Short mmCIF file of C-alpha atoms and ligand atoms in Angstrom, two decimals:
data_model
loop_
_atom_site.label_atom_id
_atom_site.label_comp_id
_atom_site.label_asym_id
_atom_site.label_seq_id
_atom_site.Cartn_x
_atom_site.Cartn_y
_atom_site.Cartn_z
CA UNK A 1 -0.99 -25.00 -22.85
CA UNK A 2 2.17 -27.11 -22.43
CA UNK A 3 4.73 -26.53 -19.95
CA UNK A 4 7.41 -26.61 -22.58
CA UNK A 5 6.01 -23.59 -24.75
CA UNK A 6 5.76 -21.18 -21.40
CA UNK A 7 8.99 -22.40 -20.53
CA UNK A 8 10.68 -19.91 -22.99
CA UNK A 9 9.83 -17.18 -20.25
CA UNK A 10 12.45 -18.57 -18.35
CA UNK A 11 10.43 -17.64 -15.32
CA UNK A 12 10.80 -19.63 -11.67
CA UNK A 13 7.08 -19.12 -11.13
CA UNK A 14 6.40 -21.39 -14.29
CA UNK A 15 4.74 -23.43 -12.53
CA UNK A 16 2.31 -21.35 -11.58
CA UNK A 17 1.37 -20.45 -14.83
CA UNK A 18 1.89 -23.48 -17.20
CA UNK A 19 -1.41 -22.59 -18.73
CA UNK A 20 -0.58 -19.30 -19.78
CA UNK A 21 0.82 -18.12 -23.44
CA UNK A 22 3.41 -16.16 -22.21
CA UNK A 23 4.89 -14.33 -18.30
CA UNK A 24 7.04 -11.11 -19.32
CA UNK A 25 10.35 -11.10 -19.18
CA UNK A 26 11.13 -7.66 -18.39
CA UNK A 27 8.22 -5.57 -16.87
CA UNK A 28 7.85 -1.90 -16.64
CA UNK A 29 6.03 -0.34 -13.75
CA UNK A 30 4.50 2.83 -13.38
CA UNK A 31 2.83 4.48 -10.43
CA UNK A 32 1.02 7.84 -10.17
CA UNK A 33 -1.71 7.69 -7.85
CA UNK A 34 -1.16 9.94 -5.17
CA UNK A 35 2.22 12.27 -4.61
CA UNK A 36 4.69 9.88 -5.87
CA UNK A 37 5.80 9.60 -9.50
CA UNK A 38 7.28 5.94 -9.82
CA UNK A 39 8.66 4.00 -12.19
CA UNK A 40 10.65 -0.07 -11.47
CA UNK A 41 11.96 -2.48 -14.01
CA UNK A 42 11.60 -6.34 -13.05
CA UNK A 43 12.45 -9.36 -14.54
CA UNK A 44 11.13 -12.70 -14.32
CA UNK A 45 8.77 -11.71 -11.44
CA UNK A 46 11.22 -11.74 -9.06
CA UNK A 47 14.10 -9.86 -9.75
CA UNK A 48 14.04 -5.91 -9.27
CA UNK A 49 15.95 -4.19 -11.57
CA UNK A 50 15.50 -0.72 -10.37
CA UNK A 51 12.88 1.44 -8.66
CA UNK A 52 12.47 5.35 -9.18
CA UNK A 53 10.27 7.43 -6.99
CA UNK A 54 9.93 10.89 -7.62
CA UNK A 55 8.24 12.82 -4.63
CA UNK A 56 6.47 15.36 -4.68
CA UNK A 57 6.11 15.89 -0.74
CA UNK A 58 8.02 19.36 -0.65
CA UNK A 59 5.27 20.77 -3.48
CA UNK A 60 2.05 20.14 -1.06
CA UNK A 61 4.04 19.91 2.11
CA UNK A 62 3.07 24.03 2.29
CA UNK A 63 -0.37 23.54 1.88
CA UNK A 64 -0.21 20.59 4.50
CA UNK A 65 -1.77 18.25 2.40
CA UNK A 66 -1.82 16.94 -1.50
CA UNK A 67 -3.65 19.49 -3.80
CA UNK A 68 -5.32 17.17 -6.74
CA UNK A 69 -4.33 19.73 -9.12
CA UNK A 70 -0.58 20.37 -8.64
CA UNK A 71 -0.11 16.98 -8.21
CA UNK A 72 -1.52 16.05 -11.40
CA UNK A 73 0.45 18.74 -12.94
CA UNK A 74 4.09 17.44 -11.74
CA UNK A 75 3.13 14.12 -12.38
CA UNK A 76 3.27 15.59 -16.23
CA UNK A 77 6.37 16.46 -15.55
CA UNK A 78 8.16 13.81 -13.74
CA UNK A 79 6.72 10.64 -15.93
CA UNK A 80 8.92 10.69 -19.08
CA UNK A 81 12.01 11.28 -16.60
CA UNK A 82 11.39 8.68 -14.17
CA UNK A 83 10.68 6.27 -16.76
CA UNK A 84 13.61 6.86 -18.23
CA UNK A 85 15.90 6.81 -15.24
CA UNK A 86 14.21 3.31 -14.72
CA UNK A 87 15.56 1.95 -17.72
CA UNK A 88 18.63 3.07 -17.26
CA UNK A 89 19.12 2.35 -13.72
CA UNK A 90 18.09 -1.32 -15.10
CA UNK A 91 20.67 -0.97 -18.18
CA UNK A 92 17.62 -1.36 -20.16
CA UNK A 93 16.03 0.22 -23.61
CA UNK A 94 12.50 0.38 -24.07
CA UNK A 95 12.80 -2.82 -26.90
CA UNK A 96 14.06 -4.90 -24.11
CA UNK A 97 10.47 -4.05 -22.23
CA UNK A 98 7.95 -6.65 -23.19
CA UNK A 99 5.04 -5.96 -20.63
CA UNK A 100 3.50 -2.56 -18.73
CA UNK A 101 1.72 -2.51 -15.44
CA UNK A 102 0.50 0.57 -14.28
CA UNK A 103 -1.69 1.47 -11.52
CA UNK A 104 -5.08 1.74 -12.67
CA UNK A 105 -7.03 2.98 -8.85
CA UNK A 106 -7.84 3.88 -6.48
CA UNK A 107 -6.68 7.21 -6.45
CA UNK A 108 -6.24 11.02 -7.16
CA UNK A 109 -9.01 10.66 -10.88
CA UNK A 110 -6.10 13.38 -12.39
CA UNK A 111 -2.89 11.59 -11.03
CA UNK A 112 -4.13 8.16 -11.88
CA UNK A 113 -4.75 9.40 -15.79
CA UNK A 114 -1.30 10.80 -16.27
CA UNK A 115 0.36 6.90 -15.04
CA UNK A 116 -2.86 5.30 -17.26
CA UNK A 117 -2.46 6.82 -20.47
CA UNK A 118 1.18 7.08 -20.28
CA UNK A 119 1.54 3.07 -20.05
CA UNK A 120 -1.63 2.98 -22.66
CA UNK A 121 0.80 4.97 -25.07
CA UNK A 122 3.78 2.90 -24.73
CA UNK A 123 2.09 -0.27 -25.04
CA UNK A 124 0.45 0.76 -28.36
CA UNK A 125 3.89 2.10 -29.64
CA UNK A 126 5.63 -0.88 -28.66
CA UNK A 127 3.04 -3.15 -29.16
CA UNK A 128 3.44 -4.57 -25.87
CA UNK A 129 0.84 -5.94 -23.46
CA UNK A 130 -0.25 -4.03 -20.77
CA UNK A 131 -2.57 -4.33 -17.69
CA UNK A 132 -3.72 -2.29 -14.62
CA UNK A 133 -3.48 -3.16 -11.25
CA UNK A 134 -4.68 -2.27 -8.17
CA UNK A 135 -3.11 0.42 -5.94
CA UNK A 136 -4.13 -1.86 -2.44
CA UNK A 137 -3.92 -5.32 -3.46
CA UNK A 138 -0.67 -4.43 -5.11
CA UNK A 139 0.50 -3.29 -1.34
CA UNK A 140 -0.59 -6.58 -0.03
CA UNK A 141 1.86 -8.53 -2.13
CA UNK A 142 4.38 -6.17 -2.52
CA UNK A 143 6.62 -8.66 0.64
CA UNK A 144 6.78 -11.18 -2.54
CA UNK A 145 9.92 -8.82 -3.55
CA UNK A 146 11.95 -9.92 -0.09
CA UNK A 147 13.95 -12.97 0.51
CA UNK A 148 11.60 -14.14 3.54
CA UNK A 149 8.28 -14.71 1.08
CA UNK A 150 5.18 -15.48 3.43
CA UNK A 151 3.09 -18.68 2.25
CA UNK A 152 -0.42 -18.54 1.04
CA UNK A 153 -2.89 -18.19 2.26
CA UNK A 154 -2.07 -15.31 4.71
CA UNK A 155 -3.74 -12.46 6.82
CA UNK A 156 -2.50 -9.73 5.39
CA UNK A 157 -2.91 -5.91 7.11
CA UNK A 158 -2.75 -2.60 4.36
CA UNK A 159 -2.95 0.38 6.07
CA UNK A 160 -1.54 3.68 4.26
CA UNK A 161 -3.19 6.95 3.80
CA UNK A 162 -6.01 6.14 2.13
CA UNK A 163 -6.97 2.24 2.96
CA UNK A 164 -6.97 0.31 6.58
CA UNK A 165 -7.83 -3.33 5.84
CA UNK A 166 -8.12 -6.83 6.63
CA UNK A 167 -7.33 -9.36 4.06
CA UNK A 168 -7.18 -13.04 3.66
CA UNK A 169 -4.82 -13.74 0.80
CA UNK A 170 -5.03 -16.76 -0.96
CA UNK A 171 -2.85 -16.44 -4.00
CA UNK A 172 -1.90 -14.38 -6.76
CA UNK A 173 -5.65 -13.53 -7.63
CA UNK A 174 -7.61 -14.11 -5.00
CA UNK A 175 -8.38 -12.76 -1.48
CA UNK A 176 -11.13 -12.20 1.02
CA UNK A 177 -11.81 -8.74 2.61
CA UNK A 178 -12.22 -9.49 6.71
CA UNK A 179 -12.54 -6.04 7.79
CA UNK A 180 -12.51 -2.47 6.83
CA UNK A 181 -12.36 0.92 8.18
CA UNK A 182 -15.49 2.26 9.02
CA UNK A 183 -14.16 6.30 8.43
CA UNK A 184 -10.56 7.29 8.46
CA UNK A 185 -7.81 4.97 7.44
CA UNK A 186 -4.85 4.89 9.70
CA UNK A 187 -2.73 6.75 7.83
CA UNK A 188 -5.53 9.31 7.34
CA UNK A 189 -5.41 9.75 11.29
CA UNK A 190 -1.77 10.29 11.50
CA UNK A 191 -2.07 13.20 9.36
CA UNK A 192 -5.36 14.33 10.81
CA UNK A 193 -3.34 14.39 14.10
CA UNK A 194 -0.18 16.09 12.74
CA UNK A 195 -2.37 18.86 11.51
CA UNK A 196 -3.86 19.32 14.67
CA UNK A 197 -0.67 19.38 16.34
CA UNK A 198 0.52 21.53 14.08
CA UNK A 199 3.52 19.41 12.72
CA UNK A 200 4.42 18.92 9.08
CA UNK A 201 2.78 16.65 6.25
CA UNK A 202 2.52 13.67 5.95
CA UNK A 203 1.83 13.38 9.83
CA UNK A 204 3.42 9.37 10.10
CA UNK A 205 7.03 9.72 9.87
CA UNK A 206 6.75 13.09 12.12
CA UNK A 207 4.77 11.55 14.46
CA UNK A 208 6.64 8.42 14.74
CA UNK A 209 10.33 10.28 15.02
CA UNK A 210 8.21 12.90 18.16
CA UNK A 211 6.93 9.57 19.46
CA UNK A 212 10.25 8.05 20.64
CA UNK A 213 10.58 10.40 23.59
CA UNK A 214 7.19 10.74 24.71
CA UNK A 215 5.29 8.77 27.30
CA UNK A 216 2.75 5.96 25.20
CA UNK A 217 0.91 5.84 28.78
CA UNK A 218 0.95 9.48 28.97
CA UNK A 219 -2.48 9.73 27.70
CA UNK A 220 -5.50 7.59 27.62
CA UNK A 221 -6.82 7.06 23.97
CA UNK A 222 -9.90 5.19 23.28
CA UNK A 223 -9.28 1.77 21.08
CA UNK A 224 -12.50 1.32 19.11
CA UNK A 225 -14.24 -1.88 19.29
CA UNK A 226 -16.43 -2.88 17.22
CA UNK A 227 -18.94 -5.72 18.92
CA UNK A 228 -20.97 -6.62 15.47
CA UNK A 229 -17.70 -6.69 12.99
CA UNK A 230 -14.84 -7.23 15.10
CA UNK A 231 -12.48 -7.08 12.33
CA UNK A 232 -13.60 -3.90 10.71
CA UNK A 233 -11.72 -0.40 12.37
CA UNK A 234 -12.46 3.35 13.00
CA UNK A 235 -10.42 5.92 13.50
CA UNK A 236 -12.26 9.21 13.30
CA UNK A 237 -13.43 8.81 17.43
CA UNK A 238 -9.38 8.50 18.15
CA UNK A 239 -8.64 11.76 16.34
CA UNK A 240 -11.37 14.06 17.75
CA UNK A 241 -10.15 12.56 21.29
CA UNK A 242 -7.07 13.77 20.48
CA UNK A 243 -7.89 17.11 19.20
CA UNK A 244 -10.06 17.96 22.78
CA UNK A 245 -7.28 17.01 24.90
CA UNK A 246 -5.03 19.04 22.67
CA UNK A 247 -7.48 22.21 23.19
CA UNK A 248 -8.09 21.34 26.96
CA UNK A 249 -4.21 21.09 27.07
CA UNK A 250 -3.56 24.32 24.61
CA UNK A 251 -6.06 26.34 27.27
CA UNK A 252 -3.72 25.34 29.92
CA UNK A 253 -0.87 26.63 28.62
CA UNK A 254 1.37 23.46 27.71
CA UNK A 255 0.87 20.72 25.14
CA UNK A 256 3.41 18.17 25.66
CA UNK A 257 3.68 17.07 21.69
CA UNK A 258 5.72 14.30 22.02
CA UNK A 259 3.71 12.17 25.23
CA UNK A 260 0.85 13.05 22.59
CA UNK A 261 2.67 11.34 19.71
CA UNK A 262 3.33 8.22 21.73
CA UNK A 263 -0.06 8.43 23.56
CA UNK A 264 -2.04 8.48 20.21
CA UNK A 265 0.24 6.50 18.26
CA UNK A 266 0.58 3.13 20.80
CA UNK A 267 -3.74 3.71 20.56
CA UNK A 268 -3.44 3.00 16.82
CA UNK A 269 -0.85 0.05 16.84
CA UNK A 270 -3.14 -1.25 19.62
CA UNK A 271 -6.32 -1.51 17.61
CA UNK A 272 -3.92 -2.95 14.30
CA UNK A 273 -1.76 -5.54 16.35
CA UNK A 274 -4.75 -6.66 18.15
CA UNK A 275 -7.29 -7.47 15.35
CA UNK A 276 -4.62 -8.37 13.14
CA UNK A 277 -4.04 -11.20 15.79
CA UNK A 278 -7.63 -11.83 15.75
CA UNK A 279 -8.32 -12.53 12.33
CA UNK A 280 -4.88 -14.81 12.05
CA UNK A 281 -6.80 -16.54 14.89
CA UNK A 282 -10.55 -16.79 13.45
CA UNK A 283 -8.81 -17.70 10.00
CA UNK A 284 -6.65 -20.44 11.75
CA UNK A 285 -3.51 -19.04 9.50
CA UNK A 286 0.38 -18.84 10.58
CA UNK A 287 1.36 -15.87 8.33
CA UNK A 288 0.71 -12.31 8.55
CA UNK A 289 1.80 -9.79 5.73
CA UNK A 290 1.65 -6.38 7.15
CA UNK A 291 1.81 -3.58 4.17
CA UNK A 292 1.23 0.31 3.23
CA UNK A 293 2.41 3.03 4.07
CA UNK A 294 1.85 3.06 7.67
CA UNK A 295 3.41 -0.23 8.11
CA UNK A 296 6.26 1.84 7.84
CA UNK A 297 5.89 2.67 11.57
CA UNK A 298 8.91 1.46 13.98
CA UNK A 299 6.31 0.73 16.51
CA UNK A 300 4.10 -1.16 15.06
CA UNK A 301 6.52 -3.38 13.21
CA UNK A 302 8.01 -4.17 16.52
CA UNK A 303 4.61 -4.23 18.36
CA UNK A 304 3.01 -7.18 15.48
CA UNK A 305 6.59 -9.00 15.61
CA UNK A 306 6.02 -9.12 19.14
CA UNK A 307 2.54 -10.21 19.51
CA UNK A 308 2.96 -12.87 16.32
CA UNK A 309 5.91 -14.51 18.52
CA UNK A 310 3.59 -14.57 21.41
CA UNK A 311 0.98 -16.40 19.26
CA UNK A 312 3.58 -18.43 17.28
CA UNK A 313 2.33 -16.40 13.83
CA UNK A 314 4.95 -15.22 11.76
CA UNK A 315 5.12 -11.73 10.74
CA UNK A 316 6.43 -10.31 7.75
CA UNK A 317 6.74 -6.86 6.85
CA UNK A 318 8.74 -5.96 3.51
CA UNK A 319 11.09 -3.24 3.62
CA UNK A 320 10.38 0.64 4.30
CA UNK A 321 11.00 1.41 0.72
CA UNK A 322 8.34 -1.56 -0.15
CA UNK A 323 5.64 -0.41 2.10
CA UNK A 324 5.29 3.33 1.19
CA UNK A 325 4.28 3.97 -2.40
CA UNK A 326 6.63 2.81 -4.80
CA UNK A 327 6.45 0.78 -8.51
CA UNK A 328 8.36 -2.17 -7.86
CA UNK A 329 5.09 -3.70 -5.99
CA UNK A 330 2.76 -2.61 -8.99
CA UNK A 331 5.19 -4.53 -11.41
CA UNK A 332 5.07 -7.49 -9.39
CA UNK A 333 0.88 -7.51 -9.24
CA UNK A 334 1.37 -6.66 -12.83
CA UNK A 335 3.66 -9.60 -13.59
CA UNK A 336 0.88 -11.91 -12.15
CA UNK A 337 -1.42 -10.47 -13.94
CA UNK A 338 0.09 -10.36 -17.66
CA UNK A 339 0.88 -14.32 -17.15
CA UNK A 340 -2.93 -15.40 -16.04
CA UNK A 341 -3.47 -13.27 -19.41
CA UNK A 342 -5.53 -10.42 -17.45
CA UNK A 343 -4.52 -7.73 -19.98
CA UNK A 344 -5.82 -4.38 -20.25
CA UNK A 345 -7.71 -2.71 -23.25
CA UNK A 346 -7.27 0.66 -24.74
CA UNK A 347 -11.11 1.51 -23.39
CA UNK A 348 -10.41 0.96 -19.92
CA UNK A 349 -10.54 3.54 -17.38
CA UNK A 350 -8.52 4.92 -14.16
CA UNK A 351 -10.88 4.61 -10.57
CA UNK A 352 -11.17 6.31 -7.70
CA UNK A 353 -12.14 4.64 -5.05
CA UNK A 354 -12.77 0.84 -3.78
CA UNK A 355 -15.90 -0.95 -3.34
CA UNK A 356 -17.04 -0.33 0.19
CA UNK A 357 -18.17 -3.76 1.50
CA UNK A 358 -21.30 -3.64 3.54
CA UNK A 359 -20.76 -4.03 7.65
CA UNK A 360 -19.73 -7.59 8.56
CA UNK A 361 -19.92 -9.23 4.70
CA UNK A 362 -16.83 -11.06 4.12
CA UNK A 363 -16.23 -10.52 0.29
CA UNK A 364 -14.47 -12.76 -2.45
CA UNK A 365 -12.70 -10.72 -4.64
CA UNK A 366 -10.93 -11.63 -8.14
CA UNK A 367 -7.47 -9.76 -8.57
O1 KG4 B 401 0.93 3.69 1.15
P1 KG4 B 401 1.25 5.14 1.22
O2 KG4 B 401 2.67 5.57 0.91
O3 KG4 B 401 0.29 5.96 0.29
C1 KG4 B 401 -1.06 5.60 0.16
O4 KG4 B 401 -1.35 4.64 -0.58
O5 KG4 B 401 -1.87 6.24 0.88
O6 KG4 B 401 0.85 5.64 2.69
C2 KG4 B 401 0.96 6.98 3.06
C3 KG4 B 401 0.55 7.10 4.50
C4 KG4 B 401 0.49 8.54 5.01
O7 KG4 B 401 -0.75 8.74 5.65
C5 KG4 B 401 1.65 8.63 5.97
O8 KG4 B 401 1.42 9.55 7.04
C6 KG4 B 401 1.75 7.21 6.47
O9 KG4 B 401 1.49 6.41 5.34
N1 KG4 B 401 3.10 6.89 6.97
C7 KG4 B 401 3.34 6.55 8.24
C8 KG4 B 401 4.75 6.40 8.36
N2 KG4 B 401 5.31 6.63 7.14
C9 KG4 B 401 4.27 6.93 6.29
N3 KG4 B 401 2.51 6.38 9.29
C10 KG4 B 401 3.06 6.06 10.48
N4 KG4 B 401 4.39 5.91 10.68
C11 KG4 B 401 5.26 6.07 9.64
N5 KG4 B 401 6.57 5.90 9.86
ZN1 ZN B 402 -0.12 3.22 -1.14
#
């Protein structure tokens, strides 16, 4: 394909995609995979035009974690909305929309459907391209939306509720899996840990705003290491740790919440920062991405800034807004997509989960 027919994208990445028929101009996002109903407009791949998230926290807060149902049921009701609101937060119709990305998985089955067939719908009544993306990969580039962009390849870190691992990024479409977690994700043990402490959900931002006056020495949390795959993680031995100190302390007569907070929280950015380093190291790479959810966390921001300058890695972490769940990073996967021509069909299907790697494989995957 010749660079002068994709030029009438008007798209900096051009380059990137010379061979391709066509990048979008204007992308709507859509995200409904777990409690958030999202919706972003951008343009030319780089330029967000706006981002809507509709939470649904409050609804499943009282149940202290996210019932499938109801949140299937208010994404119904929030998608039209939010859509809208995203166009005209972007000063936008729907004609002026020429490709959908939507997240396809993993995921709540129910949410994931309401997102899917919403974006299927549009596309066939605009007659618009659309594709799916991934809910984890789309974390790991999500930085590509800040000013400071990291360069490829990179180690890149995506831990959120559902997902703690290892990456090696090597462009758009490609990256190698390093390490996974073994049982609970990181952001899984936060909440885990808030629920035995008996603090609100989602367990992160509670624990993290309890953790600034407590003690991180306080307690003595194990930090799992793993001899035979170094770079994979586990959680689940951190939070039953914590829940027997809690009743040893509870049978006492006095749990002191917040040394627990920094106690168990310093454990967890111990175990990220440290193999995080490790794989930069064993990969021989500069950049680190960290991304999700949990990346989020104060702490560990500071504690993998800290470390890279030590090492002389770089460390980039986009902006809160960009590492919890949001649209703008599936429109920018999306983007990506839609130019190497990886559209979706009408017979495709939402998933649940990821492949789970087997111990100590390092895996190639195609994005
Ligand atoms: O990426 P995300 O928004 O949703 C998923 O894809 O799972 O991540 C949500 C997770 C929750 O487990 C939440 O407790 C955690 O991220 N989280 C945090 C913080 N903010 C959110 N964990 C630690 N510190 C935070 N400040
Ligand atoms: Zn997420």
């Amino acid at each position: 394909m010749p660079i002068s027919m994709h030029a009438a994208c008007n798209c900096s990445l051009r380059a990137l995609y010379a061979w391709c028929m066509k990048c979008p101009h204007n992308i709507l996002a859509i995200e409904s995979s777990c409690d958030e109903t999202a919706a972003a407009v951008l343009q030319d791949g780089e330029r967000l035009l706006s981002s809507v998230i509709a939470s649904q926290i409050e609804i499943h807060r009282e149940f202290g974690g996210i019932v499938p149902e109801l949140a299937s049921r208010h994404h119904m009701e929030a998608i039209e909305p939010v859509v809208r609101q995203a166009l005209d937060d972007a000063d936008m119709a729907m004609a002026d929309i020429d490709g959908i990305a939507v997240t396809r998985g993993p995921g709540l089955v129910g949410s994931l459907i309401v997102g899917f067939s919403f974006a299927k719908a549009l596309s066939a009544a605009l007659n618009i391209p659309f594709t799916g993306v991934d809910h984890v990969y789309a974390h790991l580039y999500a930085v590509f939306l800040e000013e400071q962009k990291p360069a490829f390849p990179y180690v890149g870190l995506v831990v959120s509720g559902g997902h703690t691992s290892l990456y090696v990024a090597e462009d758009f479409h490609h990256a190698k899996v390093l390490g996974q977690t073994r049982d609970d994700a990181a952001g899984e043990a936060f909440d885990k840990v808030a629920k035995i402490l008996g603090l609100e959900y989602p367990g992160g931002p509670v624990i993290s705003r309890l953790a600034k006056r407590g003690r991180p020495d306080a307690f003595s949390f194990p930090r799992s290491r793993l001899r035979d795959t170094p770079l994979d993680f586990s959680f689940s031995g951190l939070k039953t740790a914590v829940l027997t100190r809690v009743r040893k302390l509870e049978a006492a007569g006095h749990i002191p919440i917040e040394d627990i907070c920094a106690s168990f929280q310093e454990a967890v950015v111990d175990v990220l920062v440290d193999k995080t380093m490790a794989a930069a190291r064993m990969e021989g790479l500069s950049d680190i991405v960290l991304a999700g959810g949990v990346a989020a966390n104060q702490r560990l921001r500071s504690a993998m800034k800290e470390a890279g300058a030590s090492c002389g890695v770089k460390v980039f972490c986009p902006s809160q807004e960009l590492c919890t769940d949001n649209a703008a990073m599936i429109a920018l996967a999306g983007y990506h997509r839609l130019c190497a021509g990886m559209n979706g069909n009408y017979d495709e299907d939402v998933y649940s989960r990821m492949p789970v790697f087997r111990k100590g494989r390092i895996k190639k995957i195609h994005l």
